[in-house]
Every structure is written in C-alpha cells, then in structure tokens.
Amino acid sequence: MTSPQALRKSLDGKWRHVREQSRIELASMDLAYDHSLSLHEARERVLGQLKQLVDTGTPAAGFRTENGGTGDPGAAVTGIEMLAQFDLSLMVKAGVQWGLFGGAIENLGTERHHAMIPDIIDLSLLGCFAMTETGHGSDVQSLETTATYDPSSDEFVVHSPTPSSRKDYIGGAAEHARVAAVFARLVTLGDDHGVHCFVVPIRDQNGDDLPGVTTSDCGHKGGLGGVDNGRIMFDQVRIPRENLLDRYAQVDDQGTYSSPIESQGARFFTMIGTLVRGRVSVGGSASAATEVALSIAGRYALRRRQFDGPSGEVVLMDYRVHQRRLLPLIARSYAFRFAQNQLVARMHRIQTEDDPDPTAQRELESRAAGLKAMQTEHATRAIQEAREACGGAGYLAENRLTTLKADTDVFTTFEGDNHVLLQLVAKEMLTSYAKEVDGLDPLGMVRFAAASMADIVKERTAAANLIQRLIDARPGTDDEHDLLDRGTQLNLFEDREQHVIETAARRLQDAGGADPVEAFEMFNNAQDHVLKIGRVHIERVVLEAFTAGIARCEDEETADLLRDVCSLYALSVIEEDKAWFMEHNRISDDRAKAVTAEINHLLANLRPHTELLIEGFGVPEDTLDAAMLA
C-alpha cells in the first residue's frame, strides 16, 4: 500500500525541499485570515507577516546572486505558491513586492537600479507595480500614462492625461508602497516610443503623497482584504532620467532614444516576457488554494453521514454522486500540480541561463499564460463545488471555503484575463503553423497537415520520446476498454489538438491578405475556434506532464495509484468534450457510453484511497483551519 509520503514525493517535484520547509515554517506562524479585523488592521497584519518571511530565504531566492539574492527562481516561485495554502492576501502581497515590483527592477533595469534590490528583499523599500489603468487592462500596449523627456532639466515628466489613464487596482498603492514601477509611454523629441517602465517615488517617509501624486483607496473588494489595492494619478511628476529602467532602451541627455531591439512591438513583448514569473506564480497559487479547498471538502465527506443505507447512515463519500463531484476535481488538481512542476522547472532553466533562447522564452510565456488560465478556471469551479459539497457548513466563514472562494475569484483576471491568455496561446500555435505552411498551395497545405502537423505539436512536449512510445504501443482497436490505455488517451488529445489547429488555420488563412476591416471580422468570427486551440493545447500538455510524472515515480504502488488518477483526469476531459469527439468521429456512440462507464469504474477504485489522495496534496490537517473538521 502506498503512503502519503510517497505520493507527496512524486507531487512535490524538484523543489520539494522548499515545500517541506514551508510546511514547517509557515505552520508555526499565525497566518489564518481574521474576519474580525478592519480593512486597515488586516493590511497591517499582512505587512507584519510579510516581514516574517524575509528570514525564510524565499524573497532572496528570486533575485540573482550579484544583486544580493540567492539565484533560485524555482525556489522563489514555489515558496510564493506555498503561501497560498495559508493566506492568499499574504501570497499576493509577497508576489507584488518581490515578484512584480522587484522583478521589474531586476529584469528591466541595469546596475544602477539593481542597487535597490537588497532594500526590496528586506522590505526597507516597499513598492508597487503600476501597470493596469482604468481604461486599459489586458491591452497594455495602449496605456495612456506618459513619461515625456525634458532635455532642459534632464528629467522625465510623468503624467496622467485622461481619467482613463489612472493607474487602478494597484496592490500596495493604497497604503504601503513608497515607490512604483510605472508603465508609461516614453515620449522624447516629439516621438512616442511605446510603453516602458520607470521608477517613480509616490510617498514620503511619513506615508504622505509626494507633490503631483494622488493616491486613493480601492476600499473593500470581493476578497483579499489584506491587500491594499489603490489608484494613482500623476500630475506632471518629474523624475531623473536615470529612473528609466533602461535594459532594453536608453535616452541620452539630449533626448536621443536608442534600443538594441528596433521593432517597438518586439521590444514591448521582450520586456513583458521577462516578467513571466508573475503568471507562473498566480497559476500555481490558484492550484495550491484549490488543493486546500478539496482537502477540506474531502475530509468532510469522509466524516459527514447523511441518509440511511443497509448498515445505517452513509458517509457522503460513499455516494457515487459525491464521488463524481470531488474525485475528478482531485484528479485534475493532481494533473495541474505535475504540469506546474514542469513549468517551474522550465522557467528556472531559462531564467538562470546567460543567453536564453528566444524561442524557448516565447514558448515559456505561452505555456505560463495557458496554464494560468486553466488553473484559475479550475480553482473557481473546484472551490465552488467544494463549498456546495459541504452544505451549510461550507458557507460559514469559520470553515474557510468562502474565504478561499472570494480570494481566488480575481485570479481569473489577475495577470491577464483568461480568455485573452488562451488567445495568446492560440496565436503562438497558429504562428508556428503558419511559418511551416507559408507558400504552400491548398493541396500542399493539406498534405503538410496530414504529414507534419504532429511534429509541430510534439516539439512542444517535454517528454516526446515517452509519449510517442505510448502512442505507438496503443491497442489500435475500437474496443471500449482501450480507453484506459494511456497511449489511446494521449492520441485522442493530440489528434483533437491537431484537427482544431488545422481547421482554425484554414478559417484564418485569408486574413493576412484582407483589408483591416475584413481581417478583424474574420478573426472575430473565429474567436470561439481560437479559444478552443488554447484550451485543447493546454489539456494535452497537462496530460503529458502527468504521464511524465508517473514515469519518474520510483515507487510502483504509488505509480499504479497515479495511473488511475491520471486516467480519471483524461476521461473526465473527454467526457466534458464528448460532443466534439463524437461530431468529428473520434469515438463512436458505444465508445462514448463506455467513457462514462469507465469513469464510474475508476471512481469505485479510487474511493478507498480518498484520504490518501488528499494527504498526497501535502496540506497538513492541522493547518486547514476548518472548524467543522475539529
């Protein structure tokens, strides 16, 4: 019989030592959210908790050694993710200070800016990340705030020209931040060079707004009561020219602009790409919070009895409908954990290379965007289901589920709206496809799609050889029982992705030669198809990550259990998209019915392991803080 420790070893990934350390250190702190506190009191409490984290080493891990850090970005992201098991306000506050604000200083600045990093690490300098504007959320390239260079004083003048240019929802802006990393349009000698990042002081040592700066408080939100979200307006605020974070662009004292990246679009996406760690952290933290919710609901389902059976009252988890509600969500959380581990390892590798490959960087950004979208969507769905599965008890604040639900709600739009992010994934996929088919006539395109499309998909897979062996070894029949074969599952996911990309490419192939109005209409009419690309791509990536994780598992009994969990994930995805598989003749009517039958069979197999699977998440029971489990 496998053990919780063996499951945790598989799930915890490369930075399991960080997870184990966090479980001990964070459990010793009083991190549970206190609903009796006022808004100001809650914020001050979280700021105090933030200071306790400095000595854990997590803040320093995110920065390079030459700048005063310890150079372990994988450990930093994992450490931030672990905070989400305890308090999401603290996780967001930490992410803003060390991930977004600190990350902008290190990744967009140069040596003179890096001198600030030790103070950022130890919280001597509290900052915020001022990107989003009232009128511009996901469309960052259209931000309106300006930073105009004045050669007579060797200064930039930062200004909010319209009400819609107000910096909005900015974590830290309401009370604590003294400095902001401000994204604004760089204007010099009459030319607009697009969005760049500037260091702009906003408060003095007493916490009062500096001249020309007006901050305001967003007040009560749907959740995250410990985060001081605020708004900032600038009225001709002057900053030294050196406050431009100038890794990718420079302005000399005469106002002449230069950049090693000639294209304004390429320059913008390069700058934004260096900040990918934020999306990685948000997705991982959403998954961590989901694991807490499922741990609470799962343990409750193993204790709560309802209605009489042959031997008396039946525990909730013995009902098939309850198994249907929770076990597929647990399986999906396992799948996302393996995918997150793979993503963090990829991010760590790229961010610790001296000269990272641009293609690998773009693929990292795409993978991070897609996983963040799917993980946060899963969090919203799973935490709501966990709340409902606990009935009235789940609605009480003392049982934590409503807090988890409220605090994760914004994650679906935080660090990018999920629908926009899935389109970003699709764009990357379609761009790769278009490069391969450029110049082909229609017949040549069809031939290419039939012969080579699989290679475009597979080159994005971390475990390509393993995956291909499993696909090649699949039974190759329409027997209903082959649905439990991993190669069959992988082939269904891969085949679906190939077909969706091919058909979308055909729908959009004439857009490039159309006038702007027609091109927009063509893309707009195909948006449902584009979103489908992003979704099926990530679902395939997640299944492959799970498969690779099982292959690395050294304990065979644990691997056997994980195989069933993986099949439950795969078949649940197929069942949800059964209409597509049937409409496109990928599965027959009888085989579609077999999907549901096999899921029920897996639920029966996994029911005795429910508590073990919950313990595998590694959320200590004494940190769940749910009164109904006491």
XYZ file of C-alpha atoms in Angstrom:
630
model
C 0.000 0.000 0.000
C 1.393 3.360 -0.983
C 1.892 6.086 1.617
C 1.099 9.825 1.736
C 4.837 10.458 1.880
C 5.393 8.555 -1.388
C 2.601 10.491 -3.098
C 3.954 13.812 -1.821
C 7.411 12.920 -3.083
C 6.007 12.498 -6.592
C 3.804 15.583 -6.430
C 6.261 17.961 -4.772
C 8.673 17.983 -7.694
C 12.190 19.365 -7.900
C 11.704 21.922 -5.131
C 10.187 19.508 -2.626
C 12.692 20.735 -0.024
C 11.141 24.204 -0.305
C 7.661 22.752 0.148
C 8.689 20.724 3.195
C 10.452 23.712 4.750
C 7.417 25.910 4.074
C 5.023 23.410 5.651
C 7.025 23.594 8.858
C 7.866 27.302 8.927
C 4.520 28.659 7.746
C 2.567 26.359 10.059
C 4.410 27.924 13.005
C 3.177 31.407 12.053
C -0.308 32.706 12.756
C -1.365 33.221 9.133
C -5.104 32.438 9.197
C -7.198 35.365 7.930
C -9.046 37.127 10.745
C -12.512 38.283 9.639
C -12.939 40.463 12.725
C -10.244 42.926 11.620
C -10.969 46.227 9.910
C -9.542 46.823 6.433
C -6.613 48.812 7.812
C -5.944 46.287 10.568
C -5.971 43.384 8.106
C -3.476 45.185 5.875
C -1.150 45.970 8.761
C -1.310 42.361 9.909
C -0.348 41.082 6.462
C 2.507 43.592 6.271
C 3.765 42.256 9.598
C 3.544 38.698 8.285
C 5.421 39.752 5.164
C 8.316 40.855 7.337
C 8.405 37.420 8.963
C 9.047 35.871 5.547
C 12.330 37.698 4.971
C 14.339 35.265 7.103
C 12.876 32.199 5.355
C 15.028 32.871 2.297
C 12.120 32.823 -0.152
C 12.350 36.562 -1.012
C 16.098 36.414 -1.721
C 15.752 33.296 -3.873
C 14.049 35.254 -6.624
C 16.998 37.582 -7.250
C 20.383 36.971 -8.822
C 23.395 36.492 -6.553
C 25.203 39.543 -7.924
C 22.240 41.669 -6.856
C 22.041 40.342 -3.299
C 19.808 37.325 -3.849
C 20.485 33.595 -3.922
C 19.630 32.991 -7.586
C 16.998 30.258 -7.316
C 13.855 31.432 -9.172
C 12.278 27.971 -8.957
C 12.521 28.068 -5.173
C 11.105 31.607 -5.107
C 8.016 30.676 -7.146
C 7.482 27.501 -5.116
C 7.791 29.454 -1.867
C 5.215 32.026 -3.018
C 2.890 29.207 -4.094
C 3.097 27.645 -0.628
C 1.851 30.888 0.934
C -1.436 30.306 -0.899
C -2.088 27.289 1.326
C -2.230 29.643 4.310
C -3.368 33.137 3.273
C -3.852 34.412 -0.261
C -3.593 38.050 0.835
C -0.083 37.312 2.053
C 0.696 35.458 -1.180
C -0.434 38.423 -3.309
C 1.395 40.939 -1.125
C 4.596 38.905 -1.415
C 4.122 38.456 -5.147
C 3.711 42.197 -5.704
C 6.730 43.193 -3.600
C 9.273 40.576 -4.641
C 7.851 39.203 -7.872
C 6.302 42.129 -9.760
C 7.962 45.242 -8.317
C 11.296 43.586 -7.557
C 11.171 41.616 -10.791
C 10.667 44.794 -12.831
C 13.656 46.455 -11.147
C 15.945 43.479 -11.743
C 14.784 42.362 -15.194
C 14.112 45.734 -16.823
C 16.751 47.794 -15.024
C 20.546 47.904 -15.091
C 23.296 48.077 -12.475
C 22.338 51.456 -11.013
C 18.795 50.203 -10.393
C 19.953 46.864 -9.001
C 21.408 48.709 -6.008
C 17.812 48.923 -4.724
C 17.330 45.160 -4.606
C 18.755 44.447 -1.107
C 16.282 47.014 0.272
C 13.470 45.405 -1.738
C 14.351 41.990 -0.324
C 14.407 43.092 3.335
C 11.386 45.424 2.897
C 13.312 48.609 3.622
C 11.835 49.742 0.318
C 8.173 48.885 -0.270
C 6.995 49.140 -3.842
C 4.104 48.512 -6.198
C 3.660 47.536 -9.834
C 1.694 50.255 -11.632
C 0.709 48.808 -14.986
C -3.086 48.459 -15.235
C -5.123 51.578 -15.981
C -8.820 52.223 -15.561
C -9.314 52.141 -19.322
C -6.642 49.575 -20.189
C -6.378 46.145 -18.599
C -5.122 43.390 -20.872
C -4.272 45.849 -23.678
C -1.041 47.083 -22.079
C 0.372 48.462 -25.338
C -2.410 51.081 -25.354
C -1.665 52.530 -21.906
C -2.153 56.318 -21.801
C 0.162 57.458 -18.978
C 3.060 59.390 -20.482
C 6.678 59.932 -19.475
C 7.955 62.855 -21.575
C 11.643 63.693 -21.554
C 12.611 67.321 -20.830
C 16.203 67.958 -22.039
C 16.371 71.296 -20.209
C 16.216 69.584 -16.814
C 17.392 66.070 -17.753
C 14.116 64.683 -16.362
C 11.109 62.681 -17.418
C 7.709 64.213 -16.701
C 5.193 61.510 -15.739
C 1.583 62.480 -16.357
C -1.938 61.015 -16.379
C -3.590 62.877 -19.287
C -7.111 61.420 -19.010
C -9.393 59.876 -16.367
C -8.963 56.507 -18.087
C -5.172 56.728 -17.629
C -5.499 56.415 -13.859
C -3.456 53.503 -12.518
C -6.057 51.192 -10.992
C -6.288 48.134 -8.705
C -2.583 48.502 -7.869
C -1.552 46.305 -4.922
C 0.310 48.398 -2.344
C -0.777 51.743 -3.777
C -3.449 52.440 -1.145
C -1.183 52.489 1.924
C 2.215 50.824 1.998
C 4.167 51.425 -1.235
C 6.633 54.312 -1.348
C 7.850 53.696 -4.890
C 6.065 52.491 -8.014
C 7.320 50.703 -11.106
C 5.215 52.745 -13.535
C 4.483 51.621 -17.082
C 4.101 54.668 -19.307
C 4.563 55.790 -22.910
C 8.090 57.125 -23.406
C 7.982 60.370 -25.379
C 11.146 62.213 -26.381
C 11.844 64.827 -29.056
C 8.214 64.555 -30.099
C 8.295 60.799 -30.769
C 6.274 58.173 -28.880
C 8.409 55.055 -28.432
C 5.734 52.984 -26.742
C 5.378 51.593 -23.231
C 8.436 51.493 -20.950
C 8.901 51.163 -17.193
C 10.016 53.937 -14.831
C 10.831 54.131 -11.111
C 8.559 56.784 -9.637
C 8.536 57.701 -5.908
C 4.945 58.194 -4.751
C 5.136 58.700 -0.956
C 7.480 60.262 1.576
C 8.749 58.593 4.746
C 5.591 59.655 6.591
C 3.341 57.926 4.068
C 2.090 61.169 2.515
C 1.675 61.571 -1.247
C 4.570 63.357 -2.938
C 3.860 66.544 -4.955
C 1.947 65.769 -8.143
C 0.998 62.279 -6.964
C -2.558 61.490 -5.870
C -3.249 58.051 -4.438
C -6.637 56.700 -3.432
C -8.003 53.509 -1.935
C -9.997 50.856 -3.813
C -11.632 50.011 -0.487
C -13.453 46.754 0.111
C -13.129 44.129 -2.603
C -14.679 40.704 -3.149
C -11.743 39.162 -1.281
C -8.033 39.679 -0.452
C -8.854 42.026 2.411
C -5.204 42.169 3.497
C -4.018 43.677 0.200
C -4.078 47.479 -0.006
C -5.186 47.937 -3.609
C -5.243 51.554 -4.691
C -5.227 54.057 -7.543
C -2.589 56.548 -8.657
C -2.820 59.724 -10.728
C 0.222 61.739 -11.828
C 0.199 65.486 -12.463
C 3.442 66.494 -14.195
C 5.616 64.485 -11.787
C 9.323 64.952 -12.512
C 11.826 62.125 -12.105
C 15.542 61.914 -13.049
C 16.362 60.475 -16.474
C 18.147 57.633 -14.663
C 14.777 56.413 -13.355
C 14.029 54.874 -16.739
C 14.584 51.123 -16.372
C 16.938 51.012 -19.324
C 17.941 47.429 -20.027
C 16.110 47.484 -23.362
C 16.053 51.215 -24.172
C 18.137 54.281 -23.375
C 17.659 58.041 -23.644
C 20.762 60.246 -23.577
C 20.903 63.714 -22.027
C 19.994 65.285 -25.370
C 16.839 63.179 -25.581
C 18.044 60.778 -28.247
C 16.355 57.384 -27.942
C 18.131 54.095 -28.687
C 17.360 50.419 -28.209
C 19.037 47.136 -29.126
C 15.597 45.977 -30.336
C 14.489 48.000 -33.337
C 10.838 46.917 -33.511
C 8.596 48.641 -30.977
C 6.339 45.590 -30.790
C 9.206 43.157 -30.334
C 10.742 45.418 -27.703
C 7.494 45.593 -25.745
C 6.942 41.828 -25.773
C 10.567 41.219 -24.798
C 10.163 43.490 -21.769
C 6.866 41.932 -20.750
C 8.273 38.452 -21.298
C 10.901 38.949 -18.608
C 8.058 39.290 -16.079
C 6.587 35.848 -16.802
C 7.199 34.737 -13.220
C 4.039 36.542 -12.114
C 1.778 34.371 -14.249
C 3.606 31.228 -13.162
C 3.042 32.194 -9.518
C -0.640 33.066 -9.959
C -1.429 29.747 -11.627
C 0.483 27.740 -9.039
C -1.079 29.646 -6.166
C -4.584 29.094 -7.544
C -3.823 25.378 -7.645
C -2.494 25.444 -4.087
C -5.657 27.133 -2.833
C -7.748 24.575 -4.725
C -5.884 21.746 -3.000
C -6.771 23.286 0.369
C -10.457 23.509 -0.569
C -10.557 19.920 -1.825
C -8.718 18.759 1.305
C -11.396 20.385 3.460
C -14.339 19.109 1.399
C -12.830 15.648 1.016
C -12.188 15.194 4.730
C -15.688 16.463 5.489
C -17.136 13.942 3.021
C -15.343 11.130 4.837
C -16.923 12.168 8.181
C -20.359 13.557 7.427
C -23.168 10.970 7.375
C -26.416 11.526 5.529
C -29.453 9.248 4.943
C -29.788 5.576 5.831
C -28.214 2.738 3.895
C -28.209 -1.020 4.501
C -25.924 -0.583 7.527
C -27.092 2.741 8.884
C -26.216 6.275 7.869
C -23.877 6.527 4.897
C -20.837 8.796 4.743
C -21.076 11.297 1.886
C -18.051 9.932 0.078
C -19.743 6.549 -0.366
C -22.382 8.077 -2.632
C -21.476 7.873 -6.306
C -22.764 11.372 -6.935
C -20.390 12.736 -4.277
C -17.516 10.780 -5.760
C -18.478 12.306 -9.102
C -18.375 15.755 -7.565
C -14.993 15.580 -5.859
C -12.740 12.838 -7.218
C -12.454 14.168 -10.816
C -11.572 17.580 -9.351
C -8.912 15.968 -7.161
C -7.573 14.170 -10.243
C -7.423 17.444 -12.164
C -5.570 19.084 -9.283
C -3.017 16.269 -9.376
C -2.641 16.819 -13.131
C -2.127 20.543 -12.709
C 0.477 20.008 -9.998
C 2.583 17.882 -12.344
C 2.164 20.460 -15.108
C 3.085 23.288 -12.724
C 6.230 21.437 -11.624
C 7.245 21.056 -15.258
C 6.526 24.742 -15.963
C 8.544 25.956 -12.959
C 11.490 23.760 -13.948
C 11.375 25.201 -17.464
C 11.146 28.755 -16.130
C 14.056 28.159 -13.743
C 16.227 26.769 -16.525
C 15.560 29.694 -18.874
C 15.921 32.375 -16.206
C 19.254 31.022 -14.976
C 20.808 30.819 -18.459
C 23.191 33.581 -19.520
C 21.729 33.780 -23.025
C 18.279 32.134 -23.125
C 16.893 31.035 -26.460
C 14.188 33.495 -27.646
C 12.022 30.672 -28.981
C 12.182 28.853 -25.639
C 11.298 32.126 -23.906
C 8.212 32.617 -26.102
C 7.087 29.059 -25.511
C 7.528 29.572 -21.756
C 5.334 32.676 -21.922
C 2.694 30.796 -23.902
C 2.731 27.808 -21.555
C 2.549 30.076 -18.486
C -0.382 32.012 -19.976
C -2.340 28.891 -20.854
C -1.725 27.086 -17.585
C -2.598 30.175 -15.569
C -5.915 30.405 -17.428
C -6.785 26.743 -16.920
C -5.566 26.545 -13.313
C -7.521 29.596 -12.206
C -10.634 28.424 -14.051
C -10.280 25.097 -12.247
C -9.880 26.911 -8.927
C -13.119 28.847 -9.397
C -15.033 25.717 -10.333
C -13.496 23.348 -7.766
C -13.694 25.678 -4.772
C -17.352 26.403 -5.522
C -18.047 22.673 -5.787
C -16.180 22.069 -2.520
C -18.289 24.756 -0.830
C -21.549 23.230 -2.081
C -20.394 19.719 -1.185
C -20.180 20.823 2.449
C -23.712 22.226 2.517
C -24.485 24.944 5.051
C -21.247 24.262 6.905
C -19.327 25.210 3.779
C -20.975 28.625 3.800
C -19.677 29.521 7.254
C -16.564 31.680 7.267
C -15.132 29.552 10.083
C -14.779 26.691 7.615
C -12.639 28.782 5.250
C -14.164 27.765 1.921
C -15.931 31.095 1.351
C -12.655 32.909 2.032
C -10.808 30.719 -0.463
C -13.568 31.296 -2.991
C -13.506 35.084 -2.532
C -9.715 35.381 -2.518
C -9.169 33.325 -5.697
C -12.023 34.880 -7.674
C -9.861 37.696 -9.030
C -7.201 35.246 -10.204
C -9.204 34.599 -13.380
C -8.446 38.192 -14.448
C -5.306 38.880 -12.363
C -2.150 38.745 -14.545
C -4.341 38.660 -17.639
C -7.960 37.831 -18.447
C -8.217 34.098 -19.075
C -9.942 34.464 -22.442
C -7.198 36.805 -23.638
C -4.496 34.453 -22.371
C -5.965 31.457 -24.203
C -5.958 33.544 -27.386
C -2.278 34.297 -26.740
C -1.602 30.550 -26.593
C -3.522 30.016 -29.825
C -1.650 32.815 -31.565
C 1.663 31.162 -30.712
C 0.398 27.831 -32.037
C -1.023 29.344 -35.241
C 2.133 31.386 -35.846
C 4.262 28.244 -35.722
C 1.819 26.529 -38.044
C 1.806 29.454 -40.487
C 5.608 29.516 -40.690
C 5.587 25.893 -41.784
C 2.869 26.248 -44.438
C 3.919 29.633 -45.858
C 3.941 29.497 -49.635
C 2.119 26.184 -49.962
C -0.834 25.919 -52.312
C -4.081 24.480 -50.842
C -3.194 20.914 -51.846
C 0.310 21.280 -50.435
C -1.125 22.659 -47.206
C -3.416 19.665 -46.825
C -0.532 17.295 -47.481
C 1.625 19.130 -44.992
C -1.111 18.995 -42.381
C -1.514 15.274 -42.836
C 2.215 14.530 -42.750
C 3.818 17.095 -40.479
C 1.296 18.701 -38.152
C 2.081 16.155 -35.468
C 5.691 17.335 -35.414
C 4.633 20.907 -34.605
C 2.623 19.598 -31.675
C 5.252 17.170 -30.442
C 8.141 19.623 -30.464
C 6.363 21.437 -27.632
C 6.287 18.323 -25.480
C 8.802 17.823 -22.671
C 8.555 14.020 -22.779
C 8.258 13.476 -26.528
C 10.012 10.100 -26.673
C 7.974 8.611 -23.833
C 4.729 9.963 -25.258
C 5.461 8.623 -28.715
C 6.292 5.154 -27.375
C 2.978 5.035 -25.525
C 1.044 6.186 -28.590
C 2.808 3.667 -30.813
C 2.005 0.874 -28.349
C -1.724 1.621 -28.087
C -4.056 -1.282 -28.908
C -5.284 0.302 -32.117
C -8.824 -1.056 -31.837
C -12.181 0.492 -31.066
C -12.609 -1.786 -28.078
C -14.200 0.204 -25.243
C -11.546 -0.997 -22.787
C -8.711 0.686 -24.709
C -9.943 3.963 -23.221
C -7.855 3.120 -20.148
C -4.746 2.741 -22.287
C -2.503 5.794 -21.863
C -1.378 5.766 -25.469
C -5.001 5.852 -26.625
C -5.749 8.779 -24.329
C -2.674 10.686 -25.491
C -3.521 10.027 -29.113
C -7.084 11.309 -28.669
C -5.811 14.518 -27.064
C -3.110 15.034 -29.682
C -5.404 14.253 -32.588
C -8.000 16.715 -31.290
C -5.385 19.459 -30.987
C -4.054 18.862 -34.495
C -7.532 18.967 -36.012
C -8.531 22.145 -34.166
C -5.347 23.966 -35.244
C -5.650 22.820 -38.869
C -9.264 23.892 -39.221
C -8.650 27.229 -37.494
C -5.691 27.887 -39.795
C -7.891 27.251 -42.812
C -10.552 29.636 -41.469
C -7.953 32.353 -40.947
C -5.547 31.765 -43.843
C -7.028 34.576 -45.971
C -6.948 37.152 -43.168
C -3.377 38.159 -43.911
C -4.278 39.397 -47.385
C -7.546 41.034 -46.392
C -8.054 44.714 -45.609
C -8.049 45.588 -41.869
C -11.839 45.579 -41.545
C -12.226 42.188 -43.216
C -9.260 40.752 -41.293
C -10.800 41.852 -37.989
C -14.160 40.342 -38.933
C -12.539 37.062 -39.933
C -10.661 36.804 -36.654
C -13.624 37.992 -34.607
C -15.879 35.365 -36.170
C -13.331 32.658 -35.404
C -12.679 33.577 -31.755
C -14.553 30.566 -30.431
C -12.283 28.383 -32.543
C -9.179 30.280 -31.387
C -10.085 29.803 -27.726
C -10.592 26.101 -28.411
C -6.986 25.878 -29.636
C -5.654 27.275 -26.378
C -7.816 25.016 -24.259
C -7.118 21.734 -26.048
C -3.413 22.532 -26.263
C -3.111 23.006 -22.508
C -5.226 19.940 -21.751
C -2.854 17.891 -23.880
C 0.211 19.448 -22.234
C -1.202 18.679 -18.785
C -1.891 15.027 -19.662
C 1.635 14.635 -20.950
C 3.093 16.259 -17.831
C 1.092 13.834 -15.669
C 2.302 10.911 -17.776
C 5.925 12.038 -17.453
C 5.485 12.499 -13.693
C 4.274 8.923 -13.302
C 7.279 7.672 -15.289
C 9.572 9.394 -12.773
C 7.813 7.816 -9.788
C 10.156 5.306 -8.145
C 7.536 3.500 -6.033
C 5.487 1.095 -8.165
C 2.429 1.011 -5.875
C 2.319 4.801 -5.920
C 2.717 4.780 -9.696
C -0.231 2.355 -10.012
C -2.445 4.665 -7.984
C -1.318 7.670 -10.012
C -2.143 5.827 -13.228
C -5.769 5.536 -12.148
C -5.836 9.194 -11.122
C -4.351 10.159 -14.486
C -6.955 8.105 -16.349
C -9.704 9.786 -14.352
C -8.323 13.163 -15.431
C -8.087 12.105 -19.076
C -11.522 10.504 -19.297
C -13.148 13.409 -17.439
C -11.767 15.802 -20.064
C -13.002 13.525 -22.861
C -16.435 13.253 -21.232
C -16.713 17.044 -20.957
C -15.840 17.414 -24.640
C -17.676 14.286 -25.738
C -19.700 16.220 -28.296
C -16.543 17.227 -30.199
C -15.121 13.705 -30.210
C -18.405 12.291 -31.489
C -19.086 15.058 -34.033
C -15.643 14.507 -35.521
C -15.917 10.699 -35.494
C -13.104 10.218 -32.983
C -15.255 7.999 -30.757
C -18.386 6.005 -31.600
C -21.708 6.105 -29.756
C -20.883 2.903 -27.898
C -17.409 4.119 -27.033
C -18.835 7.415 -25.764
C -21.069 5.463 -23.381
C -18.001 3.477 -22.317
C -16.267 6.698 -21.258
C -18.868 7.248 -18.558
C -18.794 3.599 -17.533
C -15.004 3.651 -17.213
C -15.146 6.832 -15.129
C -17.577 5.179 -12.732
C -15.266 2.156 -12.543
C -12.321 4.446 -11.710
C -14.362 6.233 -9.045
C -15.082 2.883 -7.386
C -11.378 2.011 -7.482
C -10.260 5.358 -6.068
C -12.940 5.745 -3.369
C -10.941 3.695 -0.777
C -7.930 5.943 -1.454
C -9.723 9.276 -0.977
C -7.991 10.201 2.265
C -4.642 9.087 0.893
C -5.086 11.274 -2.198
C -5.976 14.241 -0.010
C -2.928 13.664 2.160
C -0.854 13.493 -1.022
C -1.510 17.210 -1.556
C 0.656 17.810 1.483
C -1.661 20.274 3.241
C -1.229 19.425 6.947
C -4.611 18.714 8.512
C -3.899 20.975 11.461
C -3.422 23.946 9.087
C -6.766 23.581 7.296
C -8.439 25.890 9.859
C -11.922 24.495 9.232
C -13.953 24.304 12.427
C -16.193 21.523 11.086
C -13.178 19.182 10.938
C -12.198 19.711 14.583
